[in-house]
Amino acid sequence: MIRLFKVKEKQREIAENANGRAPVKKQSAGELRLHKDISELNLPKTTTIAFPNGKDDLMNFEVTIRPDEGYYRGGMFVFTFQVSPVYPHEAPKVKCKTKVYHPNIDLEGSVCLNILREDWKPVLNINTIVYGLHHLFTEPNYEDPLNHEAAAVLRDNPKMFESNVRRAMSGGYVGQTHFTRCTC
Amino acid sequence: MTNTGKWRDLDKLLSRPGNLVNPGFEPSPELKDDLGEYTKVLVVGAGGLGCELLKDLALSGFTNLHVIDMDTIEVTNLNRQFLFRLQDVGKPKAEVAAKRVMERVSGVNIVPHFCRIEDKDLDFYREFNIIALGLDSIEARSYINSVACSFLEYDSDDKPSEETIKPMVDGGTEGFKGHARVILPGVTPCFECTIWLFPPQVKFPLCTLAETPRTAAHCIEYAHLIKWDEVHSGKAFDADDPEHMQWIYSEVRNWHSSVNMILIVLLFILLTLAILSQALKRAELFGIPGVTYSLTQGVVKNIIPAIASTNAIISAACALEALKIVTACSRIMSNYLTYNGLEGLHTKMTEFVRDKDCLVCGPGILLELETSITLQKFMELVGEHPKLLLSKPSVTYQGKTLYMQAPPVLEEMTRSNLKLPLFDLMDKMSKDVIHVTGMTNKDDKKTSCLRKLRIVFKGVDGITDVDMASGA
Ligand SMILES: [Zn+2]
C-alpha cells in the first residue's frame, strides 16, 4: 500500500486548503440499532416515553409507567434508560427514578428484571424491556426480591402489602422508610 | 550497533524478491526509507499491548508514530508495561511510553496524545495510513472501527476504492489467550461484522446477589452494585480513591465486634481494595470462601490477570502484519489469529467473512438525488426503490434524527423536517451516508430492517461552497 500512501501524500498537499469542512461525528452501530428500536416502539397505553436531551440524543431517555391494574394502580413510576454505544451487545442500564415500595426494585432504584442482566440477548429490544418493567407492576414477585421486607410482606400478608403500597404511593412511611407521593 | 547492522534483517526482507510476497511487492533498498517517510501509524492504547506495539513498530522500521491513551500510570501496571518505572506513577502513559521508546530507538519520532479517543476529530484520524489497536474494551474498538470505516468509499459498482481503505491491526489479550487480526475495511470483516466474537460479560441476577449469594463473585458484585449505592447514592465508586477506602475501613470496624475484626482489618490493609471489604462481609455472612484481591478486581473491573508474554506475542504478530500491509513484503494474515498458551501452545487462523449488510463497513445502497428533493419525497422514493421497498421509513443522519414514525413525541418533534430539502438537512454535503429504518415485505412477511444509503447529490461537485453554506 505504500505506493498509495505516496500518492495520497501528494494529493493531500494539493487539497490541503481546498475544503476544510470535516464531516460530523460518526454514529455508532449501537445508536443506529437503537434508532430502529425506538422508531418501532409499540408501547402499552399506560406507558409514555420522553427524551430529556431532545430528538438528537436517543441514547438517554425516560419511560413513565402508570399501571391501570394491580397493587400499583394509580401510581406513576419513572425509569431512566442509558444505552451503550455497543447496544445491543450490552443491555441498557435501567434505573427506577421514583422511590417505590416493591419487592423487585430496591430503594436506590436498582431493578431485578432477568432480561436486564443474565437473560439479556441482542435480539431483545427496548419494547421488550418496557413490557418487562410493566409486568413487574402487575405481577410483583416475592421470589426474586431486592427489597427484602416488601417481598416478605407480599408473601405472608398480601392485604398488608396492598395497604403498604397505597401508603407509600400517597407519600408516607412504611416502617422507617419515607416515600414521596407518586399518584397521578 | 551500527545503523546498517541494526536494520540488516529488515533490509533483507524488503530488498529481495520472494515466493510468499503479496501482489504488488517491489523489493528495493528504498522501501525501508519510504516506510519511515510516508507511513504514519497511530497506536491506540499505551497499556500492556500498546507498550509492546510501540516498541515493535519502532524496531520494524516505522519512524513516524503517534500514540493515544487517556490513562495515567499506576503502580500495578509496572510488572508488564515495561516502558514505565516507579517514578513514572501518576504520569500520562502516552507521554512516558513515547519518550522511552524514542530514547532507546534512534531515528524514531513518537507524538503522544494524552486524551480520550473521542476527543480527536475525524481529521486527526484521517492523517494516519494505518491504525494499530492495543485496547481492552469493546466500546473503544467499536469506536475506532467506525471512525476508520467512515473513510471508506465505494464506487458505483459497490467496489471499495483502495485509496480510501484505512487498515487496522487489532490485538487483544486475556490471560494466556489472545488474538491478532487484520481489518481492511471493505475487504475483510470489520469489528462490527464479527462483534459476536466477543462473548457478553457474565451478569449475575441482581436478586441472587442480594438474597442468596452462592459464590464469592456474587458477594463482590453485591457490594459493588448495591451496597455502595445505598450509602453513596449517585456517587461513582472508585477503587483507587483513598477516601472510598476510608469509608470501607470504618464500615468494617462497625460491622465486626469480635476478634474476627482484627484479622479482617489486617487483611484489608494488606489487600487495599476498597470494595473487597464489603464483599468479605457478605461472604462471611453466607459462609462463602474465596473472596480474594484478584477475584475482586476480576469481578469489579472485569480484569483477567494480564500475562506479559501473551502481550509480547500478540503485539509482535500485529506489528508484523502492519509491516506486511504497508510494504507487501509477505502475504497478509487472513484474517483472525487466535493464540492460546494456557496448556502448551495453540494457534489457529480463521478466515471470517464480511457481513455484506454491515451498517458500518458495507457499501449500502447508492442513491443519486436532486438537491431539491424534500425529506417527504425522499421517503416516498425509498418506498418505491426496487432495492429498498421500505414502507414507514424513519431517517437518521450522522446522529441527527431527521424523521421518526414513532413514538408520537418524536414524530411531532421531527415532522417539520418533512418539507425541508434533504440536501439542507444533510448539511449541504455533496455525498454522505444516511440510515433508514422501515418495514419491508420478505416472503410475504413484513419484517423491519435498517439500511445504509449512500446519497450523492447531482450537480454538486466535491467541494461544498462553505461561504454559501454559512449564509453570507
Ligand atoms: Zn462490517
XYZ file of C-alpha atoms and ligand atoms in Angstrom:
657
model
C 0.000 0.000 0.000
C 2.984 2.273 0.359
C 2.655 3.440 -3.251
C -0.847 4.571 -2.403
C 0.402 6.443 0.644
C 2.866 8.346 -1.555
C 0.110 9.304 -3.965
C -2.139 10.292 -1.090
C 0.577 12.444 0.422
C 0.763 14.451 -2.816
C -2.992 14.723 -3.083
C -3.184 15.890 0.482
C -0.696 18.670 -0.104
C -2.712 19.869 -3.073
C -6.046 19.533 -1.333
C -4.810 20.965 1.957
C -6.656 24.265 1.742
C -9.335 23.288 -0.702
C -12.035 22.208 1.709
C -11.625 22.377 5.434
C -15.055 21.143 6.345
C -14.989 17.988 8.432
C -17.994 15.712 8.483
C -19.876 15.494 11.750
C -19.310 12.811 14.336
C -19.973 9.240 13.257
C -22.942 7.356 14.542
C -22.109 4.181 16.431
C -23.697 0.909 15.371
C -25.446 0.950 18.755
C -27.070 4.281 18.032
C -28.343 3.008 14.692
C -29.855 -0.117 16.181
C -31.448 1.981 18.921
C -32.882 4.326 16.302
C -34.546 1.294 14.769
C -35.855 0.083 18.139
C -37.269 3.493 19.006
C -38.899 4.027 15.621
C -40.710 0.710 16.052
C -41.788 1.238 19.649
C -45.251 -0.020 20.329
C -45.825 0.915 23.924
C -48.700 -0.161 26.135
C -51.188 2.681 26.554
C -50.205 3.009 30.208
C -46.677 3.976 29.195
C -45.072 7.136 27.848
C -41.550 7.925 26.741
C -39.631 11.193 26.908
C -36.288 12.386 25.572
C -34.960 14.975 28.028
C -31.979 15.854 25.786
C -34.079 16.372 22.674
C -34.562 14.421 19.462
C -30.858 14.007 18.673
C -29.981 12.113 21.843
C -31.879 8.857 21.767
C -29.328 7.101 23.983
C -30.752 8.604 27.170
C -34.475 8.569 27.759
C -37.183 8.142 30.369
C -40.109 5.782 30.401
C -43.080 6.514 32.634
C -45.379 3.673 33.627
C -48.876 4.295 35.015
C -50.257 0.864 35.934
C -54.021 0.539 35.418
C -54.435 -2.648 37.417
C -52.952 -4.453 40.394
C -51.399 -3.139 43.592
C -49.826 -0.172 41.862
C -52.903 1.135 40.023
C -52.945 4.927 40.010
C -49.213 5.254 40.588
C -46.674 6.846 38.286
C -43.169 5.416 38.007
C -40.318 6.909 36.013
C -37.440 4.773 34.700
C -34.237 6.155 33.216
C -32.611 4.284 30.329
C -28.954 4.653 29.452
C -27.959 2.899 26.258
C -24.345 1.986 25.476
C -22.691 2.562 22.059
C -22.289 -1.212 21.808
C -26.025 -1.829 22.260
C -27.491 -4.431 21.743
C -24.340 -6.309 22.655
C -24.959 -4.917 26.124
C -28.319 -4.338 27.777
C -29.343 -0.750 28.546
C -28.822 0.426 32.116
C -32.246 0.929 33.640
C -32.966 2.595 36.972
C -36.214 3.487 38.683
C -36.172 7.204 39.432
C -39.305 7.067 41.562
C -38.787 5.704 45.076
C -41.059 2.714 45.223
C -42.100 0.058 47.733
C -41.667 -3.002 45.564
C -40.179 -6.476 46.132
C -38.164 -6.384 42.904
C -36.974 -2.766 42.996
C -34.769 -1.525 45.796
C -34.892 1.908 47.408
C -31.986 3.130 45.247
C -33.833 2.246 42.065
C -31.988 -0.964 41.127
C -34.348 -3.229 39.251
C -34.346 -7.030 39.349
C -35.525 -7.987 35.900
C -33.876 -11.003 34.286
C -33.756 -9.550 30.766
C -31.772 -6.564 32.034
C -28.942 -8.768 33.226
C -28.479 -12.509 32.990
C -31.073 -13.140 30.297
C -30.318 -10.194 28.028
C -29.867 -11.155 24.372
C -29.193 -8.916 21.384
C -32.487 -9.985 19.758
C -34.410 -8.345 22.598
C -35.232 -4.662 22.303
C -36.463 -1.604 24.141
C -40.066 -2.697 23.723
C -39.360 -5.995 25.492
C -37.784 -4.185 28.415
C -40.713 -1.789 28.746
C -43.147 -4.709 28.783
C -40.917 -6.434 31.324
C -40.999 -3.385 33.589
C -44.737 -3.094 33.153
C -45.083 -6.713 34.206
C -43.217 -6.000 37.446
C -46.074 -3.708 38.490
C -48.914 -6.032 37.564
C -47.179 -9.127 38.944
C -44.708 -8.209 41.697
C -42.797 -11.333 42.577
C -41.593 -12.243 46.065
C -39.297 -14.974 44.762
C -36.741 -12.561 43.263
C -36.550 -9.959 45.985
C -34.395 -6.876 46.044
C -36.464 -5.239 48.745
C -36.417 -7.972 51.322
C -39.083 -6.624 53.661
C -41.531 -5.841 50.883
C -41.109 -9.347 49.494
C -41.751 -10.970 52.865
C -44.921 -8.927 53.396
C -46.194 -9.756 49.900
C -45.634 -13.450 50.557
C -47.074 -13.631 54.082
C -49.733 -10.959 54.095
C -50.933 -9.674 50.717
C -53.562 -7.477 52.379
C -50.924 -5.684 54.380
C -48.726 -5.456 51.282
C -51.544 -3.735 49.460
C -52.013 -1.177 52.193
C -48.249 -0.605 52.402
C -48.125 0.065 48.668
C -51.044 2.506 48.993
C -49.366 4.314 51.873
C -46.046 4.543 50.029
C -47.664 5.813 46.834
C -49.607 8.530 48.585
C -46.476 9.802 50.298
C -45.979 8.244 53.707
C -43.911 5.945 55.847
C -43.634 2.188 55.537
C -41.644 1.150 58.578
C -38.717 3.556 58.833
C -38.738 4.479 55.173
C -40.406 7.571 53.784
C -41.788 7.575 50.263
C -42.721 10.594 48.188
C -46.151 10.791 46.655
C -46.308 9.285 43.181
C -50.004 9.016 42.325
C -51.458 10.707 39.290
C 25.430 -1.347 16.837
C 25.885 0.421 13.543
C 22.888 1.673 11.659
C 23.333 -0.795 8.833
C 23.702 -3.651 11.273
C 20.590 -2.648 13.146
C 18.373 -2.930 10.090
C 20.095 -5.840 8.410
C 17.157 -8.235 8.730
C 14.618 -5.694 7.630
C 16.753 -4.749 4.631
C 16.907 -8.373 3.562
C 13.167 -8.704 3.865
C 12.420 -5.561 1.878
C 15.096 -5.618 -0.797
C 14.887 -9.201 -2.048
C 12.128 -10.891 -4.037
C 10.321 -13.939 -2.683
C 7.639 -16.507 -3.391
C 5.378 -15.678 -0.499
C 5.074 -11.962 -1.119
C 1.851 -10.038 -1.566
C 0.872 -8.912 -5.072
C 2.460 -5.563 -5.847
C 5.619 -6.123 -3.824
C 8.511 -4.204 -5.346
C 11.668 -5.102 -3.462
C 14.102 -2.226 -3.250
C 16.517 -0.698 -0.751
C 14.396 2.468 -0.758
C 11.380 0.658 0.589
C 12.649 0.973 4.137
C 13.170 4.715 3.742
C 9.674 5.074 2.332
C 8.356 3.165 5.309
C 9.706 5.912 7.510
C 8.884 8.808 5.247
C 5.387 8.057 4.011
C 3.817 5.867 6.642
C 2.174 7.464 9.620
C 0.986 4.985 12.222
C -1.399 5.568 15.114
C -1.134 3.272 18.113
C -4.330 3.333 20.162
C -3.641 2.472 23.788
C -0.361 2.656 25.690
C -1.034 -0.139 28.168
C 0.275 -3.687 28.155
C -0.236 -4.179 24.432
C 0.391 -0.560 23.475
C 3.879 -0.519 25.053
C 4.798 -3.639 23.108
C 3.275 -2.310 19.881
C 5.191 0.962 20.051
C 8.467 -0.813 20.648
C 7.820 -3.435 17.951
C 6.761 -0.887 15.334
C 9.742 1.346 16.111
C 12.057 -1.648 15.720
C 10.363 -2.649 12.448
C 11.388 0.498 10.619
C 8.352 2.711 11.262
C 9.632 6.125 12.302
C 6.530 8.273 12.276
C 4.340 7.102 15.144
C 1.617 8.623 17.268
C 0.163 7.121 20.424
C -3.098 7.982 22.151
C -4.126 6.976 25.674
C -6.187 8.712 28.344
C -4.735 6.836 31.332
C -2.013 7.660 33.800
C 0.451 5.100 35.076
C -0.498 3.077 38.137
C 1.827 1.061 40.280
C 0.065 -2.170 39.294
C 0.982 -1.550 35.627
C 4.709 -1.839 36.223
C 5.006 -5.621 36.075
C 4.177 -5.796 32.372
C 4.022 -2.284 30.944
C 7.766 -2.385 30.688
C 8.306 1.173 29.449
C 7.249 2.551 32.831
C 9.252 2.919 36.060
C 8.246 3.528 39.648
C 8.959 7.261 39.379
C 6.540 7.458 36.416
C 3.497 6.567 38.509
C 0.846 9.244 38.014
C 2.204 10.455 34.670
C 0.347 10.016 31.351
C 1.044 6.629 29.786
C 1.186 8.000 26.239
C 3.817 10.601 27.102
C 6.113 8.324 29.071
C 5.823 5.492 26.536
C 6.675 7.817 23.645
C 9.649 9.266 25.484
C 11.077 5.872 26.497
C 10.890 4.363 23.014
C 12.434 7.463 21.447
C 15.300 7.260 23.949
C 16.017 3.660 23.036
C 15.379 3.552 19.272
C 17.249 6.252 17.412
C 15.579 7.928 14.448
C 12.012 7.303 15.569
C 9.620 10.105 16.344
C 6.582 9.421 18.513
C 3.923 12.026 19.206
C 1.891 11.303 22.359
C -1.762 12.272 22.817
C -2.938 12.203 26.422
C -6.682 12.243 25.852
C -9.742 10.162 25.074
C -10.081 8.719 21.577
C -13.413 10.555 21.270
C -11.688 13.894 21.857
C -9.986 13.769 18.454
C -11.899 14.722 15.323
C -12.078 12.796 12.070
C -9.327 14.910 10.510
C -6.929 13.672 13.167
C -7.608 10.042 12.283
C -7.619 10.746 8.548
C -3.891 11.594 8.703
C -2.832 8.054 9.545
C -2.081 5.359 6.998
C -2.612 2.545 9.441
C -4.068 2.205 12.937
C -2.780 -0.334 15.472
C -5.130 -1.138 18.341
C -3.904 -2.222 21.740
C -7.163 -1.933 23.655
C -9.093 -3.880 26.229
C -12.634 -2.651 25.670
C -15.299 -3.442 23.121
C -16.548 0.145 23.200
C -13.198 1.632 22.242
C -12.644 -0.916 19.471
C -16.105 -0.314 18.133
C -15.481 3.432 18.134
C -12.142 3.312 16.298
C -13.638 0.808 13.869
C -16.495 3.141 12.995
C -14.052 6.010 12.543
C -11.748 4.001 10.263
C -14.691 2.653 8.250
C -16.098 6.154 7.820
C -13.244 6.998 5.436
C -14.143 4.087 3.187
C -15.740 4.996 -0.132
C -17.348 2.718 -2.685
C -17.555 3.257 -6.425
C -20.767 2.972 -8.409
C -20.228 -0.809 -8.713
C -20.084 -1.152 -4.920
C -16.348 -1.863 -5.047
C -14.320 -0.287 -2.251
C -11.907 2.288 -3.604
C -8.470 1.254 -2.496
C -7.115 4.650 -1.581
C -9.889 5.140 0.985
C -9.175 1.940 2.902
C -7.812 2.676 6.357
C -6.221 -0.590 7.528
C -6.288 -1.616 11.169
C -4.364 -4.246 13.065
C -6.066 -5.223 16.298
C -4.608 -7.134 19.211
C -6.315 -8.374 22.327
C -5.190 -10.479 25.267
C -6.851 -12.109 28.229
C -4.503 -14.016 30.478
C -2.823 -16.703 28.409
C -5.175 -16.198 25.471
C -5.029 -13.611 22.759
C -5.995 -12.644 19.243
C -4.450 -10.654 16.431
C -6.432 -9.606 13.413
C -6.220 -7.508 10.307
C -9.140 -5.319 9.320
C -9.106 -3.880 5.819
C -12.477 -2.097 5.719
C -14.433 -3.120 2.655
C -12.202 -6.177 2.130
C -12.087 -8.150 5.379
C -14.757 -8.190 8.108
C -14.781 -5.129 10.297
C -15.150 -5.236 14.060
C -18.908 -4.789 13.830
C -19.304 -7.636 11.286
C -17.974 -10.014 13.920
C -18.989 -8.375 17.194
C -20.453 -11.728 18.268
C -16.840 -12.937 18.663
C -16.786 -11.063 21.937
C -18.745 -13.025 24.489
C -21.086 -10.875 26.533
C -19.916 -10.282 30.079
C -21.390 -12.721 32.578
C -24.041 -10.934 34.608
C -25.466 -12.340 37.797
C -29.128 -11.767 38.565
C -29.398 -8.817 40.949
C -31.760 -10.629 43.266
C -29.400 -13.593 43.573
C -26.721 -11.182 44.666
C -28.982 -9.622 47.241
C -30.737 -12.680 48.550
C -28.852 -15.909 48.079
C -25.246 -15.303 47.096
C -23.607 -18.641 46.413
C -20.159 -17.672 45.268
C -17.522 -15.138 46.177
C -18.165 -13.339 42.911
C -21.789 -12.825 43.927
C -20.689 -11.113 47.149
C -18.346 -8.800 45.357
C -20.893 -7.817 42.743
C -23.381 -7.157 45.508
C -21.022 -4.874 47.378
C -20.161 -3.075 44.204
C -23.608 -2.666 42.692
C -25.902 -2.292 45.643
C -24.168 -1.624 48.963
C -22.118 1.272 47.662
C -25.150 2.957 46.122
C -27.188 2.575 49.281
C -24.705 4.684 51.188
C -23.354 6.945 48.432
C -26.305 7.432 46.154
C -25.231 8.905 42.851
C -21.514 8.836 43.586
C -19.447 6.604 41.311
C -17.306 4.068 43.103
C -13.588 4.448 42.501
C -11.458 1.535 43.648
C -8.372 3.744 43.573
C -9.765 6.582 45.670
C -8.330 6.615 49.217
C -11.451 8.301 50.591
C -13.596 5.482 49.315
C -11.102 3.194 51.031
C -11.536 5.047 54.290
C -15.272 4.579 54.169
C -14.802 0.855 53.850
C -12.328 0.798 56.682
C -14.733 2.401 59.123
C -17.561 0.237 57.842
C -15.598 -2.829 58.762
C -14.861 -1.533 62.237
C -18.559 -1.037 62.867
C -19.516 -4.381 61.492
C -17.219 -6.761 63.343
C -17.291 -6.574 67.096
C -15.406 -9.774 67.707
C -11.799 -10.902 67.404
C -12.525 -11.530 63.779
C -12.423 -7.822 63.269
C -8.703 -7.543 63.912
C -7.995 -10.260 61.408
C -10.275 -8.797 58.830
C -8.932 -5.295 59.233
C -5.377 -6.570 58.845
C -6.414 -8.351 55.724
C -7.877 -5.161 54.337
C -4.752 -3.194 54.885
C -2.857 -5.862 53.023
C -5.276 -6.104 50.189
C -6.041 -2.389 49.850
C -9.016 -2.645 47.619
C -11.973 -0.782 48.965
C -14.775 -2.874 47.651
C -13.297 -6.057 48.938
C -14.359 -5.274 52.482
C -17.998 -5.200 51.548
C -17.621 -8.426 49.677
C -15.896 -10.102 52.565
C -18.585 -9.054 54.993
C -21.078 -10.664 52.760
C -19.042 -13.773 52.131
C -18.642 -14.261 55.845
C -22.343 -13.810 56.452
C -23.183 -16.548 53.999
C -20.111 -18.690 54.734
C -18.559 -18.393 51.310
C -14.796 -18.756 50.921
C -12.650 -17.445 48.112
C -13.029 -13.669 48.182
C -9.571 -12.561 47.160
C -7.955 -9.421 45.835
C -7.592 -10.670 42.304
C -11.099 -12.065 42.207
C -12.434 -8.732 43.419
C -10.555 -6.954 40.683
C -11.717 -9.525 38.197
C -15.367 -9.059 39.018
C -15.468 -5.334 39.631
C -13.117 -4.105 36.957
C -13.683 -7.147 34.796
C -9.961 -7.729 34.735
C -8.341 -11.029 33.970
C -4.702 -11.086 35.066
C -2.509 -9.888 32.217
C 0.403 -12.059 31.147
C 3.391 -10.179 29.757
C 4.394 -12.893 27.299
C 0.910 -13.007 25.762
C 1.094 -9.265 25.138
C 4.516 -9.675 23.546
C 3.411 -12.466 21.219
C 0.191 -10.788 20.123
C 1.815 -7.432 19.592
C 4.628 -8.985 17.553
C 2.032 -10.549 15.283
C 0.265 -7.188 14.927
C 3.446 -5.245 14.168
C 4.456 -7.797 11.559
C 1.063 -7.536 9.885
C 1.403 -3.750 9.822
C 4.740 -4.127 8.057
C 3.242 -6.589 5.583
C 0.224 -4.404 4.847
C 2.398 -1.383 4.155
C 5.253 -2.971 2.196
C 3.555 -6.080 0.731
C 6.743 -7.987 1.621
C 4.696 -11.030 2.587
C 1.117 -12.230 2.480
C -1.213 -10.560 4.934
C -2.862 -12.819 7.511
C -6.333 -13.779 6.572
C -7.700 -12.659 8.836
C -8.029 -13.621 12.507
C -5.373 -15.334 14.574
C -6.182 -16.850 17.941
C -3.453 -17.788 20.362
C -3.725 -19.903 23.485
C -0.720 -20.511 25.709
C -2.607 -21.980 28.643
C -1.650 -25.617 28.078
C 1.177 -25.996 25.641
C 0.642 -23.662 22.762
C -2.143 -23.474 20.275
C -2.672 -21.041 17.434
C -5.287 -21.004 14.758
C -6.067 -18.805 11.790
C -9.695 -18.267 10.890
C -10.887 -16.518 7.791
C -14.032 -14.739 8.865
C -16.346 -13.348 6.227
C -17.862 -9.922 5.966
C -21.464 -9.185 6.772
C -22.499 -7.773 3.397
C -25.235 -5.735 5.061
C -22.913 -4.415 7.766
C -24.059 -0.913 8.658
C -20.515 0.174 9.381
C -18.340 -1.237 6.583
C -20.900 -2.358 3.993
C -21.474 -0.410 0.781
C -25.116 0.323 1.461
C -27.358 1.286 -1.423
C -26.360 4.085 -3.750
C -28.961 6.755 -4.455
C -28.442 9.724 -6.742
C -30.718 12.595 -5.839
C -31.578 16.127 -6.879
C -30.670 18.783 -4.347
C -34.268 19.971 -4.392
C -35.813 16.730 -3.116
C -37.609 17.147 0.205
C -37.381 14.646 3.048
C -41.010 13.696 2.354
C -40.287 12.958 -1.322
C -37.117 11.101 -0.373
C -39.128 8.847 1.933
C -41.578 8.082 -0.866
C -38.634 7.232 -3.099
C -37.300 4.833 -0.504
C -40.663 3.083 -0.595
C -40.570 2.684 -4.385
C -36.894 1.917 -4.946
C -36.679 -1.733 -6.095
C -33.702 -2.494 -3.863
C -35.331 -0.982 -0.783
C -39.145 -1.052 -0.838
C -39.213 0.349 2.664
C -42.553 1.472 3.973
C -42.984 3.712 7.018
C -39.376 4.867 6.995
C -37.590 6.676 9.805
C -34.443 8.570 8.875
C -31.269 9.401 10.762
C -28.216 11.282 9.539
C -24.925 11.260 11.489
C -26.536 11.487 14.905
C -29.321 13.825 13.808
C -32.800 12.384 13.924
C -34.448 13.610 10.714
C -37.764 11.792 10.979
C -39.301 9.204 13.318
C -42.517 7.254 12.725
C -42.803 6.554 16.449
C -43.134 7.311 19.303
C -45.586 10.205 18.874
C -43.397 12.571 20.881
C -40.525 12.169 18.395
C -42.790 12.138 15.368
C -44.069 15.516 16.451
C -40.563 16.890 17.023
C -39.363 15.800 13.573
C -42.492 16.414 11.470
C -41.405 19.896 10.406
C -38.365 18.383 8.643
C -40.597 16.617 6.095
C -40.977 19.649 3.855
C -37.301 20.667 4.020
C -34.825 19.696 1.274
C -32.795 16.626 2.233
C -29.701 18.411 0.919
C -30.106 21.089 3.596
C -30.826 18.522 6.311
C -27.571 16.795 5.338
C -25.607 19.995 5.889
C -25.204 20.503 2.114
C -22.723 17.645 1.822
C -22.305 16.609 -1.801
C -22.336 12.963 -0.725
C -22.703 11.133 2.553
C -24.196 8.142 4.283
C -27.704 8.186 5.728
C -29.588 5.427 7.576
C -33.208 4.466 7.119
C -35.364 2.102 9.191
C -38.633 0.752 7.916
C -40.824 -2.203 7.103
C -40.225 -4.408 4.111
C -42.033 -7.389 2.647
C -39.937 -10.510 2.720
C -41.547 -13.775 1.567
C -44.936 -12.192 2.156
C -43.987 -11.389 5.706
C -43.491 -7.884 6.985
C -40.111 -7.508 8.608
C -38.389 -4.439 9.867
C -34.969 -3.516 8.619
C -32.308 -0.898 8.943
C -30.491 0.159 5.783
C -27.441 2.208 4.973
C -27.819 4.507 1.961
C -25.069 6.332 0.098
C -26.541 9.581 -1.055
C -24.932 11.509 -3.893
C -26.446 14.819 -4.912
C -26.462 15.558 -8.621
C -24.766 18.677 -9.866
C -22.799 19.318 -6.693
C -19.064 18.818 -7.060
C -16.776 17.523 -4.337
C -16.230 20.941 -2.878
C -19.029 22.494 -0.937
C -19.267 26.231 -1.078
C -18.591 26.977 2.540
C -19.472 30.664 2.207
C -22.862 29.843 0.768
C -23.482 27.263 3.459
C -22.942 29.767 6.214
C -25.423 32.080 4.503
C -23.222 35.108 3.829
Zn -18.533 -4.505 8.988
